[in-house]
């Protein structure tokens, strides 16, 4: 076993390494993706900034507070779990600005000191609660909600999240859903489940959602597996995969091919060097030779066919993409198509139902409702997403 493999085995996947991309969720519930480059500064706007070196070696999933001087320390946020049922109620509470004894100027002064790091967020919150005449009369639930609102406003803390498939999908669904074609985490999980991707599977995919689907498929396969992406343009736009911290061995399991090369027939490599080639001529010749060899290998891989799954998320008409790529799909293998609108899939659904090549054709809609689950306070959240997309699935029969 070489030194590289030994080092890879010793890497702890639950801690941050230099060069990793991570998701930082701030008290306001806003989040951002940052690259942990050693000896650089990470800025979170009004919540403060700190050195990236402070994150290296830290554990994912924990909450950290930014201290004066650009350092961080583990921090535990208080929540509803600490609240207990009492006989207090909010019936006679006069919850208006007059209940706060601190003046506007005093509060602004506390804010300024907090931004400068001279006063901690916890001290600011304590001052606000101690000088609030209504706070003591509130129920424990109301007190917890009040403190959480103030924490979101003043606490210079964040939660460190790993760039997993779920976290990346959840992040982009909130920040920029059009980038991932509106696919929600539950819809993505259904796509992966229906496609039946296993460790050594060979998957043919079309992903116009900037690589989220490709990245999710790469996490499902291992040695012997392959993800083959067909894309528009000369280079596939799989931007999201670069945030997912894939090692080189995982990236090597991805093959890509433009639509324009789908039925391309490769000719033998012919590139004659001049009689007295310069170093630049030789380098250019070798580059073209390697490019020709790589393209030949990629097209041969596609032409072997018998892929174990065909997974599609495309901006084109789904049925046209299906007709182009189904010949490369093996028998008794799954076809799964995602779209954020049902109309394109209805046409494909009707044609697949009439075809003798497919069995168990289904068109489903994803629906998700989030719940707050706490003792005596379990209920649906007030806000939820309107939709997570539609999924068309079918079993491809072996040609007779």
PDB file of C-alpha atoms in Angstrom, residues 317-318 339-349 363 390:
ATOM      1  CA  UNK A 317     -38.221  17.986 -24.301  1.00  0.00           C
ATOM      2  CA  UNK A 318     -37.830  14.821 -22.172  1.00  0.00           C
ATOM      3  CA  UNK A 339     -38.831  17.891 -14.248  1.00  0.00           C
ATOM      4  CA  UNK A 340     -40.082  20.847 -12.244  1.00  0.00           C
ATOM      5  CA  UNK A 341     -43.208  21.014 -14.438  1.00  0.00           C
ATOM      6  CA  UNK A 342     -45.594  18.164 -15.171  1.00  0.00           C
ATOM      7  CA  UNK A 343     -46.587  19.179 -18.731  1.00  0.00           C
ATOM      8  CA  UNK A 344     -43.361  17.953 -20.443  1.00  0.00           C
ATOM      9  CA  UNK A 345     -43.584  14.675 -18.535  1.00  0.00           C
ATOM     10  CA  UNK A 346     -47.241  14.050 -19.419  1.00  0.00           C
ATOM     11  CA  UNK A 347     -46.358  13.751 -23.110  1.00  0.00           C
ATOM     12  CA  UNK A 348     -43.485  11.392 -22.301  1.00  0.00           C
ATOM     13  CA  UNK A 349     -45.724   9.398 -19.942  1.00  0.00           C
ATOM     14  CA  UNK A 363     -45.691   9.763 -13.017  1.00  0.00           C
ATOM     15  CA  UNK A 390     -42.415  15.654 -10.772  1.00  0.00           C
TER      16      UNK A 390
END
